[in-house]
mmCIF file of C-alpha atoms and ligand atoms in Angstrom:
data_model
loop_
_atom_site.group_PDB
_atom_site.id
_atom_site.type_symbol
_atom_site.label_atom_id
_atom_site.label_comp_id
_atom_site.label_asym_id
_atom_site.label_seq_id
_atom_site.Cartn_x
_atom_site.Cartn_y
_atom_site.Cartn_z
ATOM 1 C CA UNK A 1 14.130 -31.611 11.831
ATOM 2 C CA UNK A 2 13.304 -28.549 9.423
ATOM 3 C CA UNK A 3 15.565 -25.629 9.132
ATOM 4 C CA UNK A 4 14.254 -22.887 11.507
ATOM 5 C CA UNK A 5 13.315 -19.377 10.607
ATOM 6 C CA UNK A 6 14.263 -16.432 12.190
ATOM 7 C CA UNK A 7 10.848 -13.670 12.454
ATOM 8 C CA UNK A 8 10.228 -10.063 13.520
ATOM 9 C CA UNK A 9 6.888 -10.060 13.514
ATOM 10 C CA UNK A 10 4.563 -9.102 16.937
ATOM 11 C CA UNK A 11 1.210 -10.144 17.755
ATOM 12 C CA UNK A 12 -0.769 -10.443 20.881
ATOM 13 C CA UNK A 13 -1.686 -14.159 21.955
ATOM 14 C CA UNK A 14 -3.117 -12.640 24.765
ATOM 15 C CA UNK A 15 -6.062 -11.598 22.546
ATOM 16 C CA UNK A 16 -6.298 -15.571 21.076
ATOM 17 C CA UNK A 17 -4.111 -14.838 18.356
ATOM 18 C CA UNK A 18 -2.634 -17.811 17.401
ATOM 19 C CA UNK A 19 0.336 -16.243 15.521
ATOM 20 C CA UNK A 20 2.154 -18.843 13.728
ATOM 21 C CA UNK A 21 1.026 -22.041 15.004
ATOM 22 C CA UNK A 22 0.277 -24.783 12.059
ATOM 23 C CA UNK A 23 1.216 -22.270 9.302
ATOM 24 C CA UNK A 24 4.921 -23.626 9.330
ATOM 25 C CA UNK A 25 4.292 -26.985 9.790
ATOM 26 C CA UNK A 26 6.265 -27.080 12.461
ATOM 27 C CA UNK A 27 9.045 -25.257 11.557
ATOM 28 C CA UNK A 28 11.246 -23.867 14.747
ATOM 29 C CA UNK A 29 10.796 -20.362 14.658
ATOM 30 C CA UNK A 30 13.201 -17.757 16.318
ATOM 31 C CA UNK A 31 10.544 -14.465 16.611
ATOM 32 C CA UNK A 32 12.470 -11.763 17.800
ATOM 33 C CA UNK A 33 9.439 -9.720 18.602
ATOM 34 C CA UNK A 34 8.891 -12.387 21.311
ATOM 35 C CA UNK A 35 12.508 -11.906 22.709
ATOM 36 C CA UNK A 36 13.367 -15.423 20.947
ATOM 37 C CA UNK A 37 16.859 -14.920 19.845
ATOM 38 C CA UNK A 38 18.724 -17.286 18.306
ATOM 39 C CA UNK A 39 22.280 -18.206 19.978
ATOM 40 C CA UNK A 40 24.186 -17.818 16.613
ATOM 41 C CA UNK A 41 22.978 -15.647 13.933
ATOM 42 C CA UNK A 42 25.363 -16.872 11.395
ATOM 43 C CA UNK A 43 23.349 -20.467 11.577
ATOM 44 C CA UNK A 44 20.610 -18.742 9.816
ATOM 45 C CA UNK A 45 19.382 -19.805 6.497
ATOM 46 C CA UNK A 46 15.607 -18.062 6.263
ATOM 47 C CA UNK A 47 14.048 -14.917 7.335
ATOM 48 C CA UNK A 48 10.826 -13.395 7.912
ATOM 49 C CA UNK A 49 11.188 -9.894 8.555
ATOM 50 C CA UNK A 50 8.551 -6.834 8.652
ATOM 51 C CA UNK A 51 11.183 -3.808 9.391
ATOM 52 C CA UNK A 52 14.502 -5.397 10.005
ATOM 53 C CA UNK A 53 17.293 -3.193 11.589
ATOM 54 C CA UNK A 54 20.306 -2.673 8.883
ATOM 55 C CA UNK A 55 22.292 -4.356 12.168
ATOM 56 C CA UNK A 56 19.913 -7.488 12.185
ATOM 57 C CA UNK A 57 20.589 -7.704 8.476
ATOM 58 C CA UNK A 58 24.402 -8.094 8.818
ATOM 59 C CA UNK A 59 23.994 -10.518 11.574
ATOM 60 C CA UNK A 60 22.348 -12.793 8.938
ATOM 61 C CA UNK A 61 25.527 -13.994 6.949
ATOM 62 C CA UNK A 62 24.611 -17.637 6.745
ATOM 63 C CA UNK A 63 20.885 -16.376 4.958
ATOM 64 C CA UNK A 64 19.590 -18.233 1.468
ATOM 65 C CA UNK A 65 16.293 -16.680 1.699
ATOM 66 C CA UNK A 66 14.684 -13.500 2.850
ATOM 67 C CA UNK A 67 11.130 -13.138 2.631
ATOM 68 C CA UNK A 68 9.818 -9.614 3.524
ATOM 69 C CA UNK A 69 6.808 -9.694 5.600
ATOM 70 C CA UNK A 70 5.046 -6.669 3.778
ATOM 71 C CA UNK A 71 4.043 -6.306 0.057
ATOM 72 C CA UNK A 72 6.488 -3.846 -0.137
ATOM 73 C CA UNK A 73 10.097 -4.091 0.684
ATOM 74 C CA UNK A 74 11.361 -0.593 0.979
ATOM 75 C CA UNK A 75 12.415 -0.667 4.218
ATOM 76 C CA UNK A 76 14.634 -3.645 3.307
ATOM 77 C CA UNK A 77 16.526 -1.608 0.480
ATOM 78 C CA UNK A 78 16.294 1.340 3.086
ATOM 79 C CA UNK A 79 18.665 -0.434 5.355
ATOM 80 C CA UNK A 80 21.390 -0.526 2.537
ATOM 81 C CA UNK A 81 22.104 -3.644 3.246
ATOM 82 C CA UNK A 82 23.440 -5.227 0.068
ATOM 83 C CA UNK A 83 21.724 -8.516 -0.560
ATOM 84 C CA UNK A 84 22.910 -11.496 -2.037
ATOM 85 C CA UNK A 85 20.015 -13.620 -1.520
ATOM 86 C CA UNK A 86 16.350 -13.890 -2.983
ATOM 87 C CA UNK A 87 13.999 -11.504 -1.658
ATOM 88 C CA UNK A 88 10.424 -12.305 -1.763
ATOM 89 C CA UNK A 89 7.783 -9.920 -1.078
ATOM 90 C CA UNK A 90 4.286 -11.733 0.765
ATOM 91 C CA UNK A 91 1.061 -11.100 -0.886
ATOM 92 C CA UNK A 92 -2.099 -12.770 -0.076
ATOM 93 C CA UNK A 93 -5.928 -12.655 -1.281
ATOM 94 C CA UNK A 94 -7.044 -11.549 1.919
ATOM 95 C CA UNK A 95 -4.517 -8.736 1.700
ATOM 96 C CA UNK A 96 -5.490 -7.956 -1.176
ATOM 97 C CA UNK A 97 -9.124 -8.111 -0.377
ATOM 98 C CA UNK A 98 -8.829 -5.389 2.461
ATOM 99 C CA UNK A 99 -6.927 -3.077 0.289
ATOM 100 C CA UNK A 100 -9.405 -2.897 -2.126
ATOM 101 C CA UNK A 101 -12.344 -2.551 0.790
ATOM 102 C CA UNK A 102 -10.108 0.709 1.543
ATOM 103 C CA UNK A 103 -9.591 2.220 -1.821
ATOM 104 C CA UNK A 104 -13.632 1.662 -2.886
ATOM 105 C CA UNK A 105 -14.485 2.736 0.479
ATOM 106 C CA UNK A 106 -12.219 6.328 -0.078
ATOM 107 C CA UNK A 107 -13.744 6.612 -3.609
ATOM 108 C CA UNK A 108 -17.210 5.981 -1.966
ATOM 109 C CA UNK A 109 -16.681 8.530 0.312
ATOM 110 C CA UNK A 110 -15.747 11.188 -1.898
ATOM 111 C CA UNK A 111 -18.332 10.759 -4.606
ATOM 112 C CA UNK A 112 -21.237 10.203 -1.903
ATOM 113 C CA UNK A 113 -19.389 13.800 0.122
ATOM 114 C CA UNK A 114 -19.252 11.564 3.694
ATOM 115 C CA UNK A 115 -17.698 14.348 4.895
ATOM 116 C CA UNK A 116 -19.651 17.308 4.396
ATOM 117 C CA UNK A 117 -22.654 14.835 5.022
ATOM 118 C CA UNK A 118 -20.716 14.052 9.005
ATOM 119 C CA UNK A 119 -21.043 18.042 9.511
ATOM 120 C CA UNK A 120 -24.403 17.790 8.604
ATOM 121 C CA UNK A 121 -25.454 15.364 10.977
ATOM 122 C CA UNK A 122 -23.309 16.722 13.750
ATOM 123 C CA UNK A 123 -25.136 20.191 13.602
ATOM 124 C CA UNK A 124 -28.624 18.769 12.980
ATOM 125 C CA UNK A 125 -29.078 20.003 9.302
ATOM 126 C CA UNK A 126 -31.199 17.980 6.327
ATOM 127 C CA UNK A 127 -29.605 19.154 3.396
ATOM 128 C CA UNK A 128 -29.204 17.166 0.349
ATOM 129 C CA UNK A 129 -26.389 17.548 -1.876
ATOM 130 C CA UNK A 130 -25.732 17.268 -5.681
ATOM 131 C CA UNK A 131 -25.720 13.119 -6.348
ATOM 132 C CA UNK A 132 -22.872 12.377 -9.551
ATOM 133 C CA UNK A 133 -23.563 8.647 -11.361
ATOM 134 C CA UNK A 134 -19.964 6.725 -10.472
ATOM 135 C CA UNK A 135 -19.843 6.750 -14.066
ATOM 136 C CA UNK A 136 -19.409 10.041 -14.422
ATOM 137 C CA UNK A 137 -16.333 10.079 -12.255
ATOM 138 C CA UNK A 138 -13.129 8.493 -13.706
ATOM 139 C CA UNK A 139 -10.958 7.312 -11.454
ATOM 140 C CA UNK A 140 -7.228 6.928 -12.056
ATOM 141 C CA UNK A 141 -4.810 4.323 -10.503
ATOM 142 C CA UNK A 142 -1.289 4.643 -10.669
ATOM 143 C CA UNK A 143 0.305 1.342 -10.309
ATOM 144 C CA UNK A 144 -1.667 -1.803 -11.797
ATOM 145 C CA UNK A 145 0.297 -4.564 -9.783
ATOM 146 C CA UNK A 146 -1.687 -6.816 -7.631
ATOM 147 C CA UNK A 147 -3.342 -4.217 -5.915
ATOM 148 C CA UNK A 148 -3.538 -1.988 -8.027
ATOM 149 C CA UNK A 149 -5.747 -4.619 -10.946
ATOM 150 C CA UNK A 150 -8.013 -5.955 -8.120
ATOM 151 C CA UNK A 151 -8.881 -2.494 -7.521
ATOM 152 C CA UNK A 152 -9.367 -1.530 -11.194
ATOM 153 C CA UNK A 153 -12.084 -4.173 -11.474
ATOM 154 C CA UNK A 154 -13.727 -3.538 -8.441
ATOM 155 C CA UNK A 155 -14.123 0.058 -8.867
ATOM 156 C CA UNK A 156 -15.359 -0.892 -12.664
ATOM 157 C CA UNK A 157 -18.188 -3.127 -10.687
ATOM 158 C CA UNK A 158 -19.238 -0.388 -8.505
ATOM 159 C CA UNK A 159 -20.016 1.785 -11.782
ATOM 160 C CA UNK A 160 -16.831 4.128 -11.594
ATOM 161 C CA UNK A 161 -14.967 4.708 -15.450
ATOM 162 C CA UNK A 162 -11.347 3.304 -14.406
ATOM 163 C CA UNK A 163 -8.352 3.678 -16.173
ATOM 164 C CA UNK A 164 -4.827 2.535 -14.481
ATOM 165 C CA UNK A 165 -0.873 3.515 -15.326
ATOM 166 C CA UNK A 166 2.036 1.852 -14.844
ATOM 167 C CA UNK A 167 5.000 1.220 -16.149
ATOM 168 C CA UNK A 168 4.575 -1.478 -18.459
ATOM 169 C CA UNK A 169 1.313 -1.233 -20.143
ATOM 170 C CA UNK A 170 -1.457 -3.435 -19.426
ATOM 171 C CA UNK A 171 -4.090 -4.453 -21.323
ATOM 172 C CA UNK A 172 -7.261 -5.030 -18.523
ATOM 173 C CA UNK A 173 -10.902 -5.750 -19.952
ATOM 174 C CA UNK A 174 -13.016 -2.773 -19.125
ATOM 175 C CA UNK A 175 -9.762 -0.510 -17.823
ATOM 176 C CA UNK A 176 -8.473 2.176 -19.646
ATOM 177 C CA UNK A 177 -4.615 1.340 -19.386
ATOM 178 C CA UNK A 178 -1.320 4.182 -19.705
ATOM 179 C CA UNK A 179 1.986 2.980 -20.219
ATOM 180 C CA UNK A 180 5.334 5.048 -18.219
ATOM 181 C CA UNK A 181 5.469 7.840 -21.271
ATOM 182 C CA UNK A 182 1.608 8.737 -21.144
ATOM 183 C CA UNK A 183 1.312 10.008 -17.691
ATOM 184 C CA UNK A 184 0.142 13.423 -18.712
ATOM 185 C CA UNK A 185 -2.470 12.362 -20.939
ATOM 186 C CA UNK A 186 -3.638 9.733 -18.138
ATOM 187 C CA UNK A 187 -3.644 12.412 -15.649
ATOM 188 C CA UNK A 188 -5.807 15.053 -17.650
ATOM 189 C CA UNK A 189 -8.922 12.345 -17.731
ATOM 190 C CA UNK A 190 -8.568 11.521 -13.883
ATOM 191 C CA UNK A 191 -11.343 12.831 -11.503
ATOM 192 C CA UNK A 192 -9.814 10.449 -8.811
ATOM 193 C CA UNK A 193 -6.675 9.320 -8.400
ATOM 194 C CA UNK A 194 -5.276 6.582 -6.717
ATOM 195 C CA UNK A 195 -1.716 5.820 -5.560
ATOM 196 C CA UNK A 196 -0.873 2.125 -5.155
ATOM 197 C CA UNK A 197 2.695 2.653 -6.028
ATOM 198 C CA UNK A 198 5.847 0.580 -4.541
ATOM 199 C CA UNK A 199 8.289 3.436 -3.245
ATOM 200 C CA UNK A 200 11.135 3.434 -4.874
ATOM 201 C CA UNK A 201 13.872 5.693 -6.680
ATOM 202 C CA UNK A 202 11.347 6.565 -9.784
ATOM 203 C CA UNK A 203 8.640 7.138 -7.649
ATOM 204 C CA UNK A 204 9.755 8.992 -4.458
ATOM 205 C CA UNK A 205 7.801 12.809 -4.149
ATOM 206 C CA UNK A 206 5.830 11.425 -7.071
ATOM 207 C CA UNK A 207 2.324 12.927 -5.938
ATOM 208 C CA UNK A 208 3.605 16.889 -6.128
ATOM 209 C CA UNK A 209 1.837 19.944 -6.495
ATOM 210 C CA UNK A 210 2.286 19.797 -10.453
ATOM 211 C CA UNK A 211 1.331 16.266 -10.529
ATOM 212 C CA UNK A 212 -2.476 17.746 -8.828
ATOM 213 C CA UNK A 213 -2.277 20.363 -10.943
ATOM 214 C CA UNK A 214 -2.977 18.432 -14.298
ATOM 215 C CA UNK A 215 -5.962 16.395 -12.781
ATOM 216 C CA UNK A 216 -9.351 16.977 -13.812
ATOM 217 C CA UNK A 217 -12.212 18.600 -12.075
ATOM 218 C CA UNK A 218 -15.696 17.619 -11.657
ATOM 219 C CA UNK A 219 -18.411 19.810 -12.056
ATOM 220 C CA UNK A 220 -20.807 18.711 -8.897
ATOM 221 C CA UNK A 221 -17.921 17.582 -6.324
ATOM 222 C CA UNK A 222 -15.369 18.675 -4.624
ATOM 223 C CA UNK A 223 -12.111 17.458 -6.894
ATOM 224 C CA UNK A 224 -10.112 16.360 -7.724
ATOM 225 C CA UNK A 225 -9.626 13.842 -5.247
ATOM 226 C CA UNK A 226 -5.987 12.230 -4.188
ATOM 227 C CA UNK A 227 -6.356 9.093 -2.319
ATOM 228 C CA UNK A 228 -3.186 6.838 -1.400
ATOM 229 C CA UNK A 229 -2.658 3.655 -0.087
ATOM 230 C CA UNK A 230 1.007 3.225 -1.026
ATOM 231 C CA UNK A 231 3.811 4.659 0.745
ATOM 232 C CA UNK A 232 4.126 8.102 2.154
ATOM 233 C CA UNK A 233 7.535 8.476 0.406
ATOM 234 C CA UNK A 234 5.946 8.848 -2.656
ATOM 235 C CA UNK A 235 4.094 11.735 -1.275
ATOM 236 C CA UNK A 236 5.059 15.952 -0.667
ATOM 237 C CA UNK A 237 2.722 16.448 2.179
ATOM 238 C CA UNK A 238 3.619 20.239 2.106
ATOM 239 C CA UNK A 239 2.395 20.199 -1.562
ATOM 240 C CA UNK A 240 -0.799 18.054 -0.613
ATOM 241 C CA UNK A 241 -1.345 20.868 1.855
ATOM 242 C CA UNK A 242 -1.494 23.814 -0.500
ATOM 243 C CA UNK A 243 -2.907 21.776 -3.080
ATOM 244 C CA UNK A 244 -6.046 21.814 -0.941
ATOM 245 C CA UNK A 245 -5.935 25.035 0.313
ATOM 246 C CA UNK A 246 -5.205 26.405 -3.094
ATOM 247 C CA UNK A 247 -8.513 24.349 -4.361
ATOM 248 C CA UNK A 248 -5.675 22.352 -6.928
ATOM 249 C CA UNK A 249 -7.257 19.289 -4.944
ATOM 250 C CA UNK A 250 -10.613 19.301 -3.547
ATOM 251 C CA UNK A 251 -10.179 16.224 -1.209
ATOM 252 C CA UNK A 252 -7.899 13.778 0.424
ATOM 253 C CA UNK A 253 -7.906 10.274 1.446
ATOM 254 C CA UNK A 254 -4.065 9.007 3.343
ATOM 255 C CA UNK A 255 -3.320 5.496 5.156
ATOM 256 C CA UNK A 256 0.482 6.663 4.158
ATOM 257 C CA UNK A 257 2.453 9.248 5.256
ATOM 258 C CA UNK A 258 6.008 10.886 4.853
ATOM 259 C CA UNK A 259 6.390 10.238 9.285
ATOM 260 C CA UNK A 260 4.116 7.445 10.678
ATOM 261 C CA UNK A 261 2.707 8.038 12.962
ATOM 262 C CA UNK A 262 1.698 10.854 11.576
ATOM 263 C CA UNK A 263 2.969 13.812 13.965
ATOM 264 C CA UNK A 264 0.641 15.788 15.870
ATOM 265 C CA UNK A 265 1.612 19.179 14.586
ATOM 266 C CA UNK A 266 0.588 18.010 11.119
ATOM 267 C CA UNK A 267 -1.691 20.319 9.119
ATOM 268 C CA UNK A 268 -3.259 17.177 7.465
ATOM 269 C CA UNK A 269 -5.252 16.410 10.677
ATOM 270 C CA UNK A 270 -6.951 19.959 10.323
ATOM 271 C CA UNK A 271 -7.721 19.792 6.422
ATOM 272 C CA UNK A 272 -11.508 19.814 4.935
ATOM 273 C CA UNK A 273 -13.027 16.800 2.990
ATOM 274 C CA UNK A 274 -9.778 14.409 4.328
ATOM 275 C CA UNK A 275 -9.881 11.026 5.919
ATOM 276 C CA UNK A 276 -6.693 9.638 7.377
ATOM 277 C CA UNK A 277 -6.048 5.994 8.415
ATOM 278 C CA UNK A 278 -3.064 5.216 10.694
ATOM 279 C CA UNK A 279 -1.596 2.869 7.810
ATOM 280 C CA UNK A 280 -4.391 0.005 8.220
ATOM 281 C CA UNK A 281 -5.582 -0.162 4.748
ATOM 282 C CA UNK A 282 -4.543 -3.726 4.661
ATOM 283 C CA UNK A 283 -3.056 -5.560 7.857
ATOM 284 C CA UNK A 284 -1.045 -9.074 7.102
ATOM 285 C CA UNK A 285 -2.489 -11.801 9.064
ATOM 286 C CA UNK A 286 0.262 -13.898 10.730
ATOM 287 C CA UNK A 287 -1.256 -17.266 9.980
ATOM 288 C CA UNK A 288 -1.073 -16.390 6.582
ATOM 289 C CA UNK A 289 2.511 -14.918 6.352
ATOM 290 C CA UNK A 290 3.647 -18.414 8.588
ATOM 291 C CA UNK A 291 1.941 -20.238 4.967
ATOM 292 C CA UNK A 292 3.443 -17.760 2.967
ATOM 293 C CA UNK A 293 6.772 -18.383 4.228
ATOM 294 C CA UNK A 294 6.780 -22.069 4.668
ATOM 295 C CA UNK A 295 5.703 -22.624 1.228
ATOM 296 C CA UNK A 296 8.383 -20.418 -0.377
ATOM 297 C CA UNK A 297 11.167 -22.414 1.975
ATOM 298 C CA UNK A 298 9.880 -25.658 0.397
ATOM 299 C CA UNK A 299 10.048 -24.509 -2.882
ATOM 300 C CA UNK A 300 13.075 -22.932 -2.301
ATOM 301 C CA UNK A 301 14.708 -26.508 -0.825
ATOM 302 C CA UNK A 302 12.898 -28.860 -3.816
ATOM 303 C CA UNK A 303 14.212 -26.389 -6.380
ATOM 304 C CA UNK A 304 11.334 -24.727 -7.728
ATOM 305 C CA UNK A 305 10.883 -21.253 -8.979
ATOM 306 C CA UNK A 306 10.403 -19.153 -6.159
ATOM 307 C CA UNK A 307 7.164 -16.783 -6.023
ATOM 308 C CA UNK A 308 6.979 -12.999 -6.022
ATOM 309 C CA UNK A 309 10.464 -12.365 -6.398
ATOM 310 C CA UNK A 310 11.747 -9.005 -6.470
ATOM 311 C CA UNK A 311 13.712 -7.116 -8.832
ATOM 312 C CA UNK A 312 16.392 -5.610 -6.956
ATOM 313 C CA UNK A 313 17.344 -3.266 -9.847
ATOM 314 C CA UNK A 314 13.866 -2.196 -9.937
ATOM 315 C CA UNK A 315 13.620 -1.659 -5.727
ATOM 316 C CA UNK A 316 10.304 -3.633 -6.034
HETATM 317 P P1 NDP B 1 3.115 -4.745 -7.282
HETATM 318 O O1 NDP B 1 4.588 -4.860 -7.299
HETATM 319 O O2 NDP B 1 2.282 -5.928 -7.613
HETATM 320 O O3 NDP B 1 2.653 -3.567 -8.264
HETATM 321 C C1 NDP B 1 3.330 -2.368 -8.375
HETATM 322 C C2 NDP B 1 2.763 -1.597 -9.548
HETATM 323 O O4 NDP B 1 3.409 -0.318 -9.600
HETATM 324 C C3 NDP B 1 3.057 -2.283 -10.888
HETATM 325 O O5 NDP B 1 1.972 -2.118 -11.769
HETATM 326 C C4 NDP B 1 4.273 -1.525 -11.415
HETATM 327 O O6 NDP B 1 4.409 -1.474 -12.818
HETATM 328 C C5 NDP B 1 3.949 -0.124 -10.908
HETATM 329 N N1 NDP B 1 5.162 0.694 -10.850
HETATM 330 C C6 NDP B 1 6.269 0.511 -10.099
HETATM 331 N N2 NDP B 1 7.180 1.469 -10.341
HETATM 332 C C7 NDP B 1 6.629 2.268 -11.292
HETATM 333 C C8 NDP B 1 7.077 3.425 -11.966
HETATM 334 N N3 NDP B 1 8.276 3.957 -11.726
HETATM 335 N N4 NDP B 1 6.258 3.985 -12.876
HETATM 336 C C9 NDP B 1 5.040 3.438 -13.133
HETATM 337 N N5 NDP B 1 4.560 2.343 -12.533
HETATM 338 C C10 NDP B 1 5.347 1.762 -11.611
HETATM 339 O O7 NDP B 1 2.726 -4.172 -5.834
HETATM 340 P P2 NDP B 1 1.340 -4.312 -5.046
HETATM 341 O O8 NDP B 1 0.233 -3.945 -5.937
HETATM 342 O O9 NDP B 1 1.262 -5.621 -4.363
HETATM 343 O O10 NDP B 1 1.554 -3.221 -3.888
HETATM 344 C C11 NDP B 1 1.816 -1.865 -4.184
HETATM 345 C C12 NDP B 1 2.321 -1.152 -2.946
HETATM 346 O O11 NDP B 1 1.270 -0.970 -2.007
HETATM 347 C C13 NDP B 1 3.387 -1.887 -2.143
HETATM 348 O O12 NDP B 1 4.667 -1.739 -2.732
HETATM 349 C C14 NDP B 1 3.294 -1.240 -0.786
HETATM 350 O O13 NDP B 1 4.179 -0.140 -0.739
HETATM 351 C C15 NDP B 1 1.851 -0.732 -0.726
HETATM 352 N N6 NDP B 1 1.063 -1.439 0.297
HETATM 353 C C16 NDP B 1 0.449 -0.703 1.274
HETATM 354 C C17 NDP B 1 -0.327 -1.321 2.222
HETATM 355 C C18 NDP B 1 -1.050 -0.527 3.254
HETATM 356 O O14 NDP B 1 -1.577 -1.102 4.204
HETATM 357 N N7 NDP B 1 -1.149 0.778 3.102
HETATM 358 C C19 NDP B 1 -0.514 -2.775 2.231
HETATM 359 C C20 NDP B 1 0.143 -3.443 1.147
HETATM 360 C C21 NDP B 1 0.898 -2.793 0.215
HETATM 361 P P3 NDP B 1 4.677 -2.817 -13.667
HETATM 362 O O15 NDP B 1 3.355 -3.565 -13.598
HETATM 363 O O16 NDP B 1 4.991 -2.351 -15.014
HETATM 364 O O17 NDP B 1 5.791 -3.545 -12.972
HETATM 365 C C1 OXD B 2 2.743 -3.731 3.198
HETATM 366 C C2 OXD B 2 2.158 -2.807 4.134
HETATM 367 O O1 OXD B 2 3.673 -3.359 2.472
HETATM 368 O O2 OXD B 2 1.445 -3.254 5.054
HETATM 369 O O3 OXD B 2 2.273 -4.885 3.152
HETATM 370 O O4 OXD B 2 2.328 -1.600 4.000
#
């Protein structure tokens, strides 16, 4: 019999989700999101987990293999639970493929003034507005990981000028790329920018009022333009804030925020030229975690290198 896995992760088989079935070959699965607890936690070798309780994570003391359920795994360092075991991070095309949906769709939306163009419509006016060329906009991405480089080239396709930072330099066809030391220079040439950063240490509060200040405007839109699909840590919302009412920014695009759910009382619900997404840019699908996971535990068993390993020095 395989080992079993302990999960965390909830879906709704009422609504023909089929959750897990086939994708771990029939691996027994403990899913504690389904009240399926296993009767000792020590027994556990592998685990699937989405946002594991620091608690949980001490229970585990028999674990060889922890696989976060999430591309990133800040809320498993947040839990300060000191591991001594692999930890993968999932990633998946189809992931991948809905993030980028997102971040085109924000830069659409912003260089085609969806917003202003909703008002319209709701108060019955036919007004045209100035039309930029994508090419005239540059758009800026800050972190060129797997996200962050399928974006890059799909922006490039729609027209837009892209150039992308990160920490080691990258060398995309097409991309303008910054290395860690030339964030100010990147920065002065972006019309758009783009967080797809991990949180971690070196980039908590890392989209700040000064940050805004040295982006670029654009003559016929509102901008500059911050749009992120990374984590809200990375983010001062109280800086975002006056950044737009200021006119340092000239519009918004969040799926991430500091608080999620986003609290009522927030200003960002009230601010012009925003769009807000309850953290949906890119949803996992189970059946492809359950693969995921079951072919990192057989690689793991047969001895072969182990995929998207994280750097625990690094936080990502
Ligand atoms: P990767 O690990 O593949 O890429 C991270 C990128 O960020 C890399 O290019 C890395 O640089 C860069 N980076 C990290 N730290 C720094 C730093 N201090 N300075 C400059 N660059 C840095 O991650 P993914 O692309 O897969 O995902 C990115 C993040 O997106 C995830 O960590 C997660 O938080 C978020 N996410 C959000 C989702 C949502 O629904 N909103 C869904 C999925 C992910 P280098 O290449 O040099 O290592
Ligand atoms: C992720 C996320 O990290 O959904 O995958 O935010």
């Amino acid at each position: 019999m395989k080992t079993p896995i302990l999960v965390d992760i909830n879906f709704d088989p009422s609504r023909g989700d089929k959750g897990f079935a086939n994708g771990m070959n029939g691996r027994p699965i403990y899913n504690l999101a389904m009240s399926q607890e296993p009767d000792d936690y020590s027994s556990i070798k592998y685990a699937l987990v989405w946002r594991p309780q620091e608690a949980l994570l001490r229970k585990l003391t028999g674990l060889e293999l922890l696989i976060s359920a999430g591309a990133g795994v800040d809320h498993i360092f947040e839990t300060g639970v000191e591991l001594n075991v692999p930890l993968l991070r999932f990633t998946d095309p189809n992931l991948t493929n809905r993030m980028c949906e997102w971040v085109c769709l924000q830069c659409l939306n912003h260089l085609r003034q969806t917003y202003q163009y909703n008002k319209f419509q709701k108060n019955k006016i036919w007004q045209e507005l100035p039309q930029p060329d994508a090419s005239q906009i540059n758009v800026g991405i800050m972190g060129l990981g797997t996200l962050g480089k399928d974006a890059a080239l799909k922006l490039k396709a729609l027209g837009f000028r892209v150039s992308g930072w990160s920490r080691t330099k990258k060398h995309i066809d097409g991309i303008d790329c910054f290395g860690e030391s030339e964030l100010d220079v990147f920065l002065s040439n972006t019309n758009f920018l783009v967080g797809l950063l991990p949180h971690t240490k070196l980039t908590q509060e890392i989209f700040n009022r000064e940050l805004f200040s040295k982006l670029k405007k654009h003559a016929d839109i509102a901008s500059p333009v911050f749009i992120n699909g990374g984590r809200g840590a990375s983010q001062i919302e109280a800086d975002i804030i006056s950044s737009m009412n200021d006119r340092i920014l000239g519009g918004v695009s969040l799926d991430v925020f500091e608080n999620e759910p986003l609290p009522a009382n927030s200003p960002l619900w009230d601010l012009e030229n925003t769009f807000l997404t309850p953290h949906s840019a890119a949803n996992s699908s189970v059946a492809a975690l359950g693969k995921f996971a079951e072919r990192q535990i057989e690689r793991f068993e047969s001895g072969l290198p182990l995929e998207n390993l994280v750097d625990p020095k690094m936080g990502y």
